[in-house]
XYZ file of C-alpha atoms in Angstrom:
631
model
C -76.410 8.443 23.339
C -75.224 10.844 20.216
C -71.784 10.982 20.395
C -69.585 13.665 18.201
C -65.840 13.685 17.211
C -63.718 15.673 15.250
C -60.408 14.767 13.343
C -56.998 17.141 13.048
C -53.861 16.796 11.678
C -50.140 18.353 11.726
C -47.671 20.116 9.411
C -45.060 18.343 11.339
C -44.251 15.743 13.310
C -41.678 17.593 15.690
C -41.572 16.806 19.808
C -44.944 18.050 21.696
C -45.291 21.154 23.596
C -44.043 21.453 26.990
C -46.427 24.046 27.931
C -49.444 21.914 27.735
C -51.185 20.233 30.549
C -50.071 16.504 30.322
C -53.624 15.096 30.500
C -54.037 16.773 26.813
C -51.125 16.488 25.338
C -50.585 14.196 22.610
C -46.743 12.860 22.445
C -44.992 13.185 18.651
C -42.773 10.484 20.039
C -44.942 7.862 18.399
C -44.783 9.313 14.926
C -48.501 10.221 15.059
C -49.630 13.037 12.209
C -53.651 12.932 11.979
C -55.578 12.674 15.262
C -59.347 11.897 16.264
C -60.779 13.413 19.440
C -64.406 13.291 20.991
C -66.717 16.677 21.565
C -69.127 15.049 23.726
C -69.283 14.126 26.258
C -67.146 17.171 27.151
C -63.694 15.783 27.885
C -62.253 15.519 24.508
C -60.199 12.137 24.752
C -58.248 10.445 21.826
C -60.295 8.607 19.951
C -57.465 6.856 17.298
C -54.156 8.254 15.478
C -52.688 7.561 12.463
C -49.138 7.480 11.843
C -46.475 8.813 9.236
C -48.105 11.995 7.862
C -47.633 15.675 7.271
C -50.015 17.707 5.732
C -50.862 21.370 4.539
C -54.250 23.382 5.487
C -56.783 21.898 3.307
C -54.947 18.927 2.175
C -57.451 16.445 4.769
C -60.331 14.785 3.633
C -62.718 12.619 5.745
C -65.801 9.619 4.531
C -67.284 7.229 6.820
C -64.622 4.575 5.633
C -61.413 6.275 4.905
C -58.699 9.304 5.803
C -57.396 10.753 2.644
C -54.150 13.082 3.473
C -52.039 15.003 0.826
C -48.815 15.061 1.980
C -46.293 18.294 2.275
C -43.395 17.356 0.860
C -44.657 14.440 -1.589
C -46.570 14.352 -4.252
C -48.658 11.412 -2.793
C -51.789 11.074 -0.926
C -52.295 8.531 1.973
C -55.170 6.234 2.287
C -56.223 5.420 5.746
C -58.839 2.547 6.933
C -60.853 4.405 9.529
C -61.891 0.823 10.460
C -58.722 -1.181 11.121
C -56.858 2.194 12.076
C -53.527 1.608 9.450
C -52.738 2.868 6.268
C -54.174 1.366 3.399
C -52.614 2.460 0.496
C -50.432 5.331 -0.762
C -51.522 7.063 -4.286
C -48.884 8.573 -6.110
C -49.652 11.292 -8.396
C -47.912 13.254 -11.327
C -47.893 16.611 -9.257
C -47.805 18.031 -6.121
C -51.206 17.466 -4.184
C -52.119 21.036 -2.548
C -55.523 21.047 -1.460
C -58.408 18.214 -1.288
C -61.876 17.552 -0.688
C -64.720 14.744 -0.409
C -68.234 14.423 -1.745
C -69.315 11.125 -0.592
C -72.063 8.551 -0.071
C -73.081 6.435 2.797
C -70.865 4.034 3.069
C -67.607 5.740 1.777
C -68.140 5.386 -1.382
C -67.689 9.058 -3.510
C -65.562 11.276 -5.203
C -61.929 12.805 -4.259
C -61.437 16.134 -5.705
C -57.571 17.271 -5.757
C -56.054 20.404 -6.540
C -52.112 20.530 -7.918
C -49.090 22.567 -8.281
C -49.814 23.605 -11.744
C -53.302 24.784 -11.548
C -55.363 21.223 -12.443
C -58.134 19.789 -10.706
C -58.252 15.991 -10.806
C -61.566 14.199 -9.913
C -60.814 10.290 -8.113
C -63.557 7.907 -7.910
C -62.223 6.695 -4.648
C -64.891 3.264 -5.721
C -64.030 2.200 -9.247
C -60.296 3.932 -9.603
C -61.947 6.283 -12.667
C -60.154 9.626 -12.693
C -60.415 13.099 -14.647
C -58.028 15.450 -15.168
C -58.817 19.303 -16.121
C -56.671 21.591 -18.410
C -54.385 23.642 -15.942
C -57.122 26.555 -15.875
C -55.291 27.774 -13.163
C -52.258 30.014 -13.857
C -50.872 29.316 -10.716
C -51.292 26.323 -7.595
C -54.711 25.609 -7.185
C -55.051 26.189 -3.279
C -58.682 25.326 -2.278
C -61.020 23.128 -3.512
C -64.753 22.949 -2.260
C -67.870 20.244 -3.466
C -70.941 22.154 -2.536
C -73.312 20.033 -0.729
C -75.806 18.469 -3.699
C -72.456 17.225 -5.488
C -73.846 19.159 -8.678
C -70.597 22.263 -8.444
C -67.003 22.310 -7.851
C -65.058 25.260 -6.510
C -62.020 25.811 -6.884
C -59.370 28.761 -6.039
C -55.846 29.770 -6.735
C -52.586 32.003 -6.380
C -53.547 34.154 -9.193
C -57.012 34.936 -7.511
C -59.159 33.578 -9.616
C -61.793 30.842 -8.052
C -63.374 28.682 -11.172
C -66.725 27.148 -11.174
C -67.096 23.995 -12.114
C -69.919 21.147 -12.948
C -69.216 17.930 -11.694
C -71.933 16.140 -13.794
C -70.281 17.881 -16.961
C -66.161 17.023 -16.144
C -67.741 13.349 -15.248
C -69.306 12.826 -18.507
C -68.854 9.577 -20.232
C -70.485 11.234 -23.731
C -67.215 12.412 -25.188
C -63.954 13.664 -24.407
C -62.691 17.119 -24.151
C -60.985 19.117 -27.166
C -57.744 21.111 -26.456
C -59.278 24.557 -28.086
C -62.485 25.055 -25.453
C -62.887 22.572 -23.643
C -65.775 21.181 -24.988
C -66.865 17.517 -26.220
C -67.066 17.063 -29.841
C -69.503 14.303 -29.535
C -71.420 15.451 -27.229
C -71.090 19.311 -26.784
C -70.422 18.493 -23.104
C -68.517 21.399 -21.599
C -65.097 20.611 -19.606
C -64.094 24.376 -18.855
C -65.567 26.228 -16.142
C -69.046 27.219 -15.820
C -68.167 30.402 -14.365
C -64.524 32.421 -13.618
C -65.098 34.618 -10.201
C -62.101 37.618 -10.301
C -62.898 40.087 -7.402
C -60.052 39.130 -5.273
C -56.507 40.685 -5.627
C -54.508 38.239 -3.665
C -53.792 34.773 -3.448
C -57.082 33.042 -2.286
C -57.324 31.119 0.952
C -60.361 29.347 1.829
C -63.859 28.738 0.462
C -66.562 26.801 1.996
C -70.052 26.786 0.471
C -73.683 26.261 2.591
C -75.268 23.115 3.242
C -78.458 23.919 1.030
C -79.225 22.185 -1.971
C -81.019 24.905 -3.734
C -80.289 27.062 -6.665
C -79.906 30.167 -3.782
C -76.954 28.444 -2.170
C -74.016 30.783 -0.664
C -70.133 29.953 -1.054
C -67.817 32.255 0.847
C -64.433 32.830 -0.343
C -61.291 34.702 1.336
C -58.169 36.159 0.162
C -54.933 37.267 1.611
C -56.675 40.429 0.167
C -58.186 41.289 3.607
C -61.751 40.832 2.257
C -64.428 37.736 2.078
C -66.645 37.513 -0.589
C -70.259 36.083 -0.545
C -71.166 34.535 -3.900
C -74.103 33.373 -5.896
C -71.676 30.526 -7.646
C -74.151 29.047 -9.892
C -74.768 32.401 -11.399
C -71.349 33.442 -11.045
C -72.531 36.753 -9.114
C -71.259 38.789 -6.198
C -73.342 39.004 -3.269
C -71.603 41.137 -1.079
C -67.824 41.811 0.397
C -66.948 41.664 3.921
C -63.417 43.695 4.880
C -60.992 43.089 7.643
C -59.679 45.587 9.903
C -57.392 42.721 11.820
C -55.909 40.833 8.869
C -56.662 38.824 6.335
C -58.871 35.451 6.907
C -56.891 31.929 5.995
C -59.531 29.504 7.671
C -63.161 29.961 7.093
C -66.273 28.059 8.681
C -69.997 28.445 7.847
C -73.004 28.093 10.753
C -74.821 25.084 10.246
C -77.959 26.589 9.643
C -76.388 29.758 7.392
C -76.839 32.310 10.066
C -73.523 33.475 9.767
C -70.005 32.299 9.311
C -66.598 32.629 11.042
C -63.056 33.667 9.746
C -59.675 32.355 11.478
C -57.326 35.078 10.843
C -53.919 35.641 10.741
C -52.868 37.258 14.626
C -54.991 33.977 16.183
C -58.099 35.713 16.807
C -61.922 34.276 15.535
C -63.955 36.993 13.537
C -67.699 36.284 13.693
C -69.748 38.025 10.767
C -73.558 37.689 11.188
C -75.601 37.898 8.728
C -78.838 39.681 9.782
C -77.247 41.427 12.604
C -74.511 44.565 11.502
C -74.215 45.079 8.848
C -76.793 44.457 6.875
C -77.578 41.037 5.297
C -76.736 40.011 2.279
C -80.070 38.910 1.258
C -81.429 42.426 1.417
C -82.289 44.127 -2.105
C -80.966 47.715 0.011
C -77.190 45.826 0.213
C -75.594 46.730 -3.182
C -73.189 44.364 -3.355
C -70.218 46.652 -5.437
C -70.492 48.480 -1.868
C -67.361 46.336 0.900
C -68.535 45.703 4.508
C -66.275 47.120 7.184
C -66.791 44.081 9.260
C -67.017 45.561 13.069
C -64.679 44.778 15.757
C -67.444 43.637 18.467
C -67.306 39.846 16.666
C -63.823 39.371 17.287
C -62.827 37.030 19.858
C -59.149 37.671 20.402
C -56.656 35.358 21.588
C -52.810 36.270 21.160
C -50.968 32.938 22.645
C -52.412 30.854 20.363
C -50.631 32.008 17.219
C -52.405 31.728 13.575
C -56.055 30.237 13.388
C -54.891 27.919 10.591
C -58.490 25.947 10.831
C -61.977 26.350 11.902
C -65.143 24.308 12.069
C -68.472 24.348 13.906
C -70.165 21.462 15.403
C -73.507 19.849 14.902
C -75.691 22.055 17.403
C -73.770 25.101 16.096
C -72.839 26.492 19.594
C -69.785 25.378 19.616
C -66.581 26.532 17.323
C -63.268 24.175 17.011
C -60.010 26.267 15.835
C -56.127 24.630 15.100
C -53.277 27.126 15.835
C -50.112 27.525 14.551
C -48.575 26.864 18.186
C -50.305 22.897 17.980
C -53.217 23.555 20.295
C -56.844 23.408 19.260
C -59.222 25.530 21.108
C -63.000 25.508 21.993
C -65.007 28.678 22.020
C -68.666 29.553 22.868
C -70.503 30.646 20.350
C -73.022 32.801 22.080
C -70.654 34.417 24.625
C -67.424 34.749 22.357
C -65.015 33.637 24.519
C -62.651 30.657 24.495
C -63.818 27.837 26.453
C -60.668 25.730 26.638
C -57.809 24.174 24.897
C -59.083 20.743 23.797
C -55.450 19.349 22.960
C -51.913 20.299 21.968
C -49.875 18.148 19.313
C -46.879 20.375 19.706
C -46.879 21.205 16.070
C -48.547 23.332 13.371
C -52.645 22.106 13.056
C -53.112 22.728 9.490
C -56.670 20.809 9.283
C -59.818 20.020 11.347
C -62.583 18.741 10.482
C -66.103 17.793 12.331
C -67.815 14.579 12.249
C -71.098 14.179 11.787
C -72.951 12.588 15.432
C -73.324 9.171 15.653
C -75.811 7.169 18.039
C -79.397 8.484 16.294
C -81.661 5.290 17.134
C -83.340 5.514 13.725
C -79.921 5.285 12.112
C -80.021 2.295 9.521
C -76.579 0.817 8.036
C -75.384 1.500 4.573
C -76.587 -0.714 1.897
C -73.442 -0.476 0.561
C -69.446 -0.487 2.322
C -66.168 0.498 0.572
C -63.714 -1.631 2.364
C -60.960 -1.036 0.553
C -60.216 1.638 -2.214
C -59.357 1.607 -5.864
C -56.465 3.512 -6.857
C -56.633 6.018 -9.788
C -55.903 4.887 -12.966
C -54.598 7.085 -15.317
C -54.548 5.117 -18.464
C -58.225 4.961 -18.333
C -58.658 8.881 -19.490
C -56.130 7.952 -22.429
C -57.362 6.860 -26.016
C -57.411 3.066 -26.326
C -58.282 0.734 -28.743
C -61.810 -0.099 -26.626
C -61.867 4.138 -26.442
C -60.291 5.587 -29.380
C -61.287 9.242 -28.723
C -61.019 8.998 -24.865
C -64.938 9.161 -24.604
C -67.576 6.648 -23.836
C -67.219 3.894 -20.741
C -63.866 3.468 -19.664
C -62.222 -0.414 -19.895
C -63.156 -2.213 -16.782
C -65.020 -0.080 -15.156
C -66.596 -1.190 -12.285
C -67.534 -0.416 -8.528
C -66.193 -2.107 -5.821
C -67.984 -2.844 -2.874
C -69.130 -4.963 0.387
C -72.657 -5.447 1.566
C -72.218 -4.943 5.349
C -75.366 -7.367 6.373
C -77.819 -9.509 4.125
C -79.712 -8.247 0.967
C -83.469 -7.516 2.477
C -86.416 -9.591 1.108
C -88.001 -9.416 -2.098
C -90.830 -7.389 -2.804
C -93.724 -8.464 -4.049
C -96.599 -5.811 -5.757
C -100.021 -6.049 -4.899
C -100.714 -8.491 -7.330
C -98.395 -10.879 -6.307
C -95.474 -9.811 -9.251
C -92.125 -7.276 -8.444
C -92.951 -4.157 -8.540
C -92.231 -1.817 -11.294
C -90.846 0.816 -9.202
C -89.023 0.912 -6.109
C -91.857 3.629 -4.909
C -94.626 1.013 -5.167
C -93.145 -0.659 -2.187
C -91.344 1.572 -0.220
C -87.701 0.576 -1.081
C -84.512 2.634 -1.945
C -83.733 1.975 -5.851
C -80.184 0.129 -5.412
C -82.049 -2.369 -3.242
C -85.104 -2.831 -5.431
C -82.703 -2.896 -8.191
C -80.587 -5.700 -6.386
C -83.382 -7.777 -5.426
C -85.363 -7.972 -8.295
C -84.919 -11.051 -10.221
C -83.933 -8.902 -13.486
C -83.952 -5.429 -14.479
C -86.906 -3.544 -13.085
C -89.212 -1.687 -15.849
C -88.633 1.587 -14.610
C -84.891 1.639 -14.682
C -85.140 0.261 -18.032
C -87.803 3.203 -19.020
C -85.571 5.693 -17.367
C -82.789 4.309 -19.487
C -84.471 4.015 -22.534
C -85.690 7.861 -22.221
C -81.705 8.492 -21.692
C -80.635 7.173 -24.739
C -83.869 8.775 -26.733
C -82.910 12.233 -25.323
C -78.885 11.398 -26.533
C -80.170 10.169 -29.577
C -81.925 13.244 -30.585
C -78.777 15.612 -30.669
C -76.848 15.358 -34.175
C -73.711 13.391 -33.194
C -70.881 15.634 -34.646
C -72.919 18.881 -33.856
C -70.928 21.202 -32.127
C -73.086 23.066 -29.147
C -72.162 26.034 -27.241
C -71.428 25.028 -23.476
C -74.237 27.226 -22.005
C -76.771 24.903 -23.963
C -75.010 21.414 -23.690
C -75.497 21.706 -20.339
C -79.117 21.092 -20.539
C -78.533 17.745 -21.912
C -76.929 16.112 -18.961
C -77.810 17.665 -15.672
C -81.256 19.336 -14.236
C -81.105 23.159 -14.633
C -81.378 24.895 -11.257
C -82.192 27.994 -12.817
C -86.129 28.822 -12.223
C -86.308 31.200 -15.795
C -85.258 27.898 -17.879
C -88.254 25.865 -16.608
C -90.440 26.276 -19.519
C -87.821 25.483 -21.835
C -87.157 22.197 -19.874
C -91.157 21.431 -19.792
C -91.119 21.855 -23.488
C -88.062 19.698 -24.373
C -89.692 16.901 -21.601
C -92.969 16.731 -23.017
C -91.510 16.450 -26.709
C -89.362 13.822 -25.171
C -92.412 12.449 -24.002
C -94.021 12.280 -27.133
C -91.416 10.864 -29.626
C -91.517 8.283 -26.829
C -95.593 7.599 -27.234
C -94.806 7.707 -31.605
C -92.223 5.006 -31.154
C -94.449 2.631 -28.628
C -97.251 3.150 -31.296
C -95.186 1.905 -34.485
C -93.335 -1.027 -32.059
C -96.935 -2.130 -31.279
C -98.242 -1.916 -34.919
C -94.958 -3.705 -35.892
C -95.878 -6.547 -33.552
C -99.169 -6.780 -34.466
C -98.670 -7.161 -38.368
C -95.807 -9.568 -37.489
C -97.984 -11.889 -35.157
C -100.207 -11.997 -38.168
C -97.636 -12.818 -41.157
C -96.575 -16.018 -38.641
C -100.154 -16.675 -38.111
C -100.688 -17.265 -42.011
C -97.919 -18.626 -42.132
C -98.313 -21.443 -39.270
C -101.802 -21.943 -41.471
C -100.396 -22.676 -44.976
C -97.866 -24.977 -43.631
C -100.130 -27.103 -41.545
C -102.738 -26.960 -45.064
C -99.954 -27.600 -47.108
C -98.785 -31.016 -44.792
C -102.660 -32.201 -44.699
C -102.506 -31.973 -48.763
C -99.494 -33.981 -48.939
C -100.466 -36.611 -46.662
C -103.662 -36.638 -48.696
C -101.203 -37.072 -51.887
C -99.006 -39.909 -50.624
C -102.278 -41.892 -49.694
C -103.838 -41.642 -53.048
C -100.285 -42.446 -54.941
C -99.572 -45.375 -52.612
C -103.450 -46.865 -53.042
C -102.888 -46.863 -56.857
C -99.541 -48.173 -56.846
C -101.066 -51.193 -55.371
C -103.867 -51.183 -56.806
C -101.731 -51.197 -60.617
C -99.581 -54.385 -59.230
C -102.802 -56.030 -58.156
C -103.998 -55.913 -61.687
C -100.965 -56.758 -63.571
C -100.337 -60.183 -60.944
C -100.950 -63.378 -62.835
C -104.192 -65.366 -61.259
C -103.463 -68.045 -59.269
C -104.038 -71.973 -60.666
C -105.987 -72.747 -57.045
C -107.675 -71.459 -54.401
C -104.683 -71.814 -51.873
C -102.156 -69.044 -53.883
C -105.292 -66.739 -54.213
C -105.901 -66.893 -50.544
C -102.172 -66.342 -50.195
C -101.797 -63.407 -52.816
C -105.193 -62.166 -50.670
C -103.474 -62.168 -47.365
C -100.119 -60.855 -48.858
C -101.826 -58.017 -50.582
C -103.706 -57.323 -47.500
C -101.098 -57.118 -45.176
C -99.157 -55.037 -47.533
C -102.114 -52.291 -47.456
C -102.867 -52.842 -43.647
C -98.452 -52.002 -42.964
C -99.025 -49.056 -45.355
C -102.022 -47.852 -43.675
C -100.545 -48.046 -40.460
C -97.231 -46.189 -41.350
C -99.530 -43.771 -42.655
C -101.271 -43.352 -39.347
C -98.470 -43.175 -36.910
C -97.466 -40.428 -39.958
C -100.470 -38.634 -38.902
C -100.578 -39.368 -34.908
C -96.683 -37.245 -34.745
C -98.222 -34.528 -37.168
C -101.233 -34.311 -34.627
C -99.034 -34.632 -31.180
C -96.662 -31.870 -32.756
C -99.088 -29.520 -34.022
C -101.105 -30.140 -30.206
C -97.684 -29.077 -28.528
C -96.832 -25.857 -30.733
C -100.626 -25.099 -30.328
C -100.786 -25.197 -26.745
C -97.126 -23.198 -26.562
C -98.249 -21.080 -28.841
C -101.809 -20.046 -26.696
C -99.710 -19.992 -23.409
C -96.907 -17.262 -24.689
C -98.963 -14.967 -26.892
C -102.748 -15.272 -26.571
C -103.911 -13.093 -28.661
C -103.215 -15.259 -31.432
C -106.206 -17.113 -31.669
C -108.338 -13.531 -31.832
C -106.116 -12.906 -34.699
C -106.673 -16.448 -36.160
C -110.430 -16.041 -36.017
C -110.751 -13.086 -37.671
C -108.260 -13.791 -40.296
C -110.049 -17.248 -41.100
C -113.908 -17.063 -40.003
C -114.435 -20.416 -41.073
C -112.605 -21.949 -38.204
C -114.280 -20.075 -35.584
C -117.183 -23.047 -35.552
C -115.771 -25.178 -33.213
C -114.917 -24.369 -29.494
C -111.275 -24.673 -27.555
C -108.433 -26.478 -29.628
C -110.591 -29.024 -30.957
C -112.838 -26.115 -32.787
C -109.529 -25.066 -33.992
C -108.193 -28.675 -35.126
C -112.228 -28.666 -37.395
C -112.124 -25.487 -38.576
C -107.946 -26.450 -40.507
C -109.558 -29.813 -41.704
C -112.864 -28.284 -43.207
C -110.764 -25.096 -45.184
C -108.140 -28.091 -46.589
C -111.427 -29.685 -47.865
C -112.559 -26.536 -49.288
């Protein structure tokens, strides 16, 4: 059975509302500040609580692991285990947290992006403890922050109105550090400043949410105490169009799950729907001209005057369903397709700044994460400092590694089809961090895709300086359809420095195995020719003392010179043979090593040295040495 949940939190932890039904109130007597209620089945009962926080609209971030809450009147954010219900950890921080947001992994493992009092955005590994701090781009507090769905952009808005757009692959960069004029990485040319600056608000913004594509047409939504919502093409940095409110201005903001339309919590309490292909017209349409504002009509406004300020909104899975926290403490349900407010799901007798939707839970395909972040890894600042191991604050931070749990056993190896690993985690139907666990070293395609890494780094002059707009292209895939040949070009080139470096490495080898070949020849010829040497000196040696003896006076001391002499040649002989059996048993071992690890040597042998090719297997070899020594 699917099962879906939401979680909320408080401004403040002040006594609960009288006024509410007691069934659905939730007491502040126990010191509660974030809450977790189920959706379905319909009565929405309290799921789990966690204690001693307060926390602004946008300052509540959820993974499948952790709570992460920035807290109101500290410059701290509070780790909670979603699994043993506590707090985990508190993180302080140098300023004043104002606004978070997660872009996470299965598992919990991802990234924490915070916005702060002085217009930074800092960027938490919540798994390893690596963090990044921006220049304050911001003239003023940085007030949203939004991840758009791929993890590829960053959002983020302000009180002076301005929302920057940001790459996450280009702020994460370990290829150099960031220099205080622009922004940009003198080793790398890696830009740290903001891909694009959107200005067409004129008051402090409020909310921004961005779709749930992953293509290069994907929508963010912005709003402004302004009075208007923009829709934006962020990754060109282009308006779309501008939606205006009769009512008020918009401080929540919540997008349909399948981009149909999206929904604005304004100031008075009331919901203000705004579909796109209904009135007015959509945004997608070449007739919209997008320097033209929308008077948004009053027919998609679902009023509701008790409930005081819609401080939050979200939909749920099925999108029929909208969720909104109030300024009075109570969060309401309303139907999507009839406009009208269902019920009031809860009250917590105090401000609901934040409210977030889980995903469902129960799918019967559903596997479990290969990976489990049980606990987190606070942010360490001295890691973005120069060091000793870092001198210029680029390159791999000092101890940097993840931290993780495997929730169940490692599955099997895999086994190609002819009975080796596989190269590639496709060849067997396996994700890549479990083929890449379970093989028994590195597999050859993450060591190809990591050698054509550091070919593509390699090519760009270290020192060059690059303009941002084309350093880009060196660390992330363009989205952008009009750059495609340019990226086919600078691929196949890629491609084919690649195929020129295999070709010398193989030449290389070859002319190598050769020089040890002729080598291994004139040693072995040059041993034989010793041996041969030490023979013929020791057989004259005795031969000399033989002839310079005195004769013996009777046949007794000549039969004992004879047996004397004889043994003395039959010891040397043998010496001489055992000599020979080692030479023979060694060069019989480094033969038979030698066929086993490379066997192409003895193709190379043969045609190097036609006269040993007479003789068949290793003893053809042993007849073809001995007949070029006697040559």
């Amino acid at each position: 059975m699917l099962t879906e949940s939401f979680v909320a939190s408080t401004l403040s932890s002040s006594a609960g509302s009288k006024t509410a039904p007691a069934a659905a109130r939730t007491h502040a007597k126990d010191g509660a500040g974030i809450f977790q209620h189920g959706v379905q089945p319909p009565q929405a009962l309290l799921q789990a609580s966690f204690k001693k926080s307060s926390t602004r609209p946008h300052c509540l971030a959820v993974s499948e692991t952790h709570l992460y809450a920035a807290q109101a009147d500290k410059a701290v954010v509070h780790v909670y285990s979603r699994a043993r219900g506590n707090q985990e950890a508190t993180v302080p921080f140098p300023e004043k947290i104002h606004c978070l947001a997660f872009h996470g992994y299965r598992g919990g493992a991802g990234l924490l992006v915070l916005g702060t009092q002085e217009g930074r955005v800092i960027l938490w590994e919540v798994s390893t403890g690596r963090q990044v701090l921006t220049a304050p781009t911001h003239l003023q507090t940085v007030t949203s922050v939004a991840v758009d769905s791929a993890g590829n952009f960053l959002l983020s808005g302000s009180e002076d109105s301005n929302i920057h757009v940001w790459s996450i692959d280009d702020l994460l960069s370990l290829t150099g550090a960031a220099s205080a004029e622009d922004g940009v990485s003198m080793a790398s040319g890696v830009s740290k400043s903001p891909r694009h600056t959107l200005s067409n608000h004129q008051a402090p913004i409020t909310a921004i949410v961005t779709g749930l594509g992953q293509s290069a047409s994907n929508l963010a939504i912005s709003a402004a105490h302004d009075g208007s919502c923009i829709i934006w093409d962020y990754q060109a940095g282009e308006l779309l169009r501008t939606f205006l409110f009769a009512a008020g201005s918009a401080i929540s903001l919540a997008l349909d799950p399948c981009g149909r339309a999206f929904y604005a919590g304004l100031a008075d309490g009331s919901i203000q729907l705004v579909d796109f292909y209904r009135d007015p017209p959509s945004a997608h349409e070449p007739s919209a001209a997008p320097s033209r504002p929308v008077q948004v009509p009053a027919s998609g406004r679902w009023a509701s005057p008790t409930l005081g300020a819609a401080l939050c909104v979200d939909v749920v899975y099925e999108g029929n369903y909208l969720l909104s926290g109030h300024e009075s403490g109570q969060i309401a349900l309303w139907d999507v397709a009839r406009g009208k407010l269902v019920r009031e799901v809860a009250d917590h007798g105090a401000p609901v700044s934040n409210l977030l939707v889980l995903p469902p839970t129960g799918f019967p395909t559903a596997s479990p994460p290969t990976l489990l972040l049980h606990q987190v890894v606070k942010p360490r600042y001295e890691a973005s400092l120069p060091s000793s191991h870092n001198p210029d604050g680029s390159g791999l931070p000092a101890n940097y590694t993840v931290h993780a749990q495997f929730p169940s056993r490692l599955p099997p190896r895999h086994a190609g089809a002819s009975g080796f690993f596989a190269s590639s985690a496709a060849d067997i139907d396996i994700n890549i961090l479990d083929h890449a666990l379970t093989h028994p070293s590195f597999p050859p395609g993450l060591l190809a895709a990591s050698l054509a890494d550091f070919m593509a780094s390699a090519a760009s002059s270290p020192g060059h300086r690059h303009h941002p707009s084309r350093a880009a292209a060196a660390d992330e895939i363009r989205l952008d359809a009009g750059d495609s040949d340019d990226e086919g070009a600078r691929l196949r080139a890629q491609v084919a420095t690649l195929q020129s470096s295999l070709r010398t490495l193989r030449s290389a080898h070859q002319e190598t195995w050769k020089t040890m070949v002729g080598m291994r020849i004139e040693r072995l010829a040059f041993l034989k020719a010793e041996r041969m040497k030490s023979g013929r000196r020791r057989r004259r040696e005795q031969e000399k003392k033989r002839k310079e003896g005195e004769p013996a006076d009777d046949d007794a001391l000549s039969s004992s010179l004879n047996e004397d002499s004889s043994r003395a040649v039959s010891v040397a002989s043998d010496d001489d043979d055992d000599d020979d059996d080692e030479e023979e048993e060694e060069e019989e071992e480094e033969e038979q090593r030698d066929e086993r690890d490379a066997q192409p040597m003895e193709d190379l042998r043969r045609a190097d040295h036609p006269a040993r090719g007479g003789g068949g297997g290793g003893g053809g070899g042993g007849g073809g040495r001995e007949a070029m020594v006697q040559d």
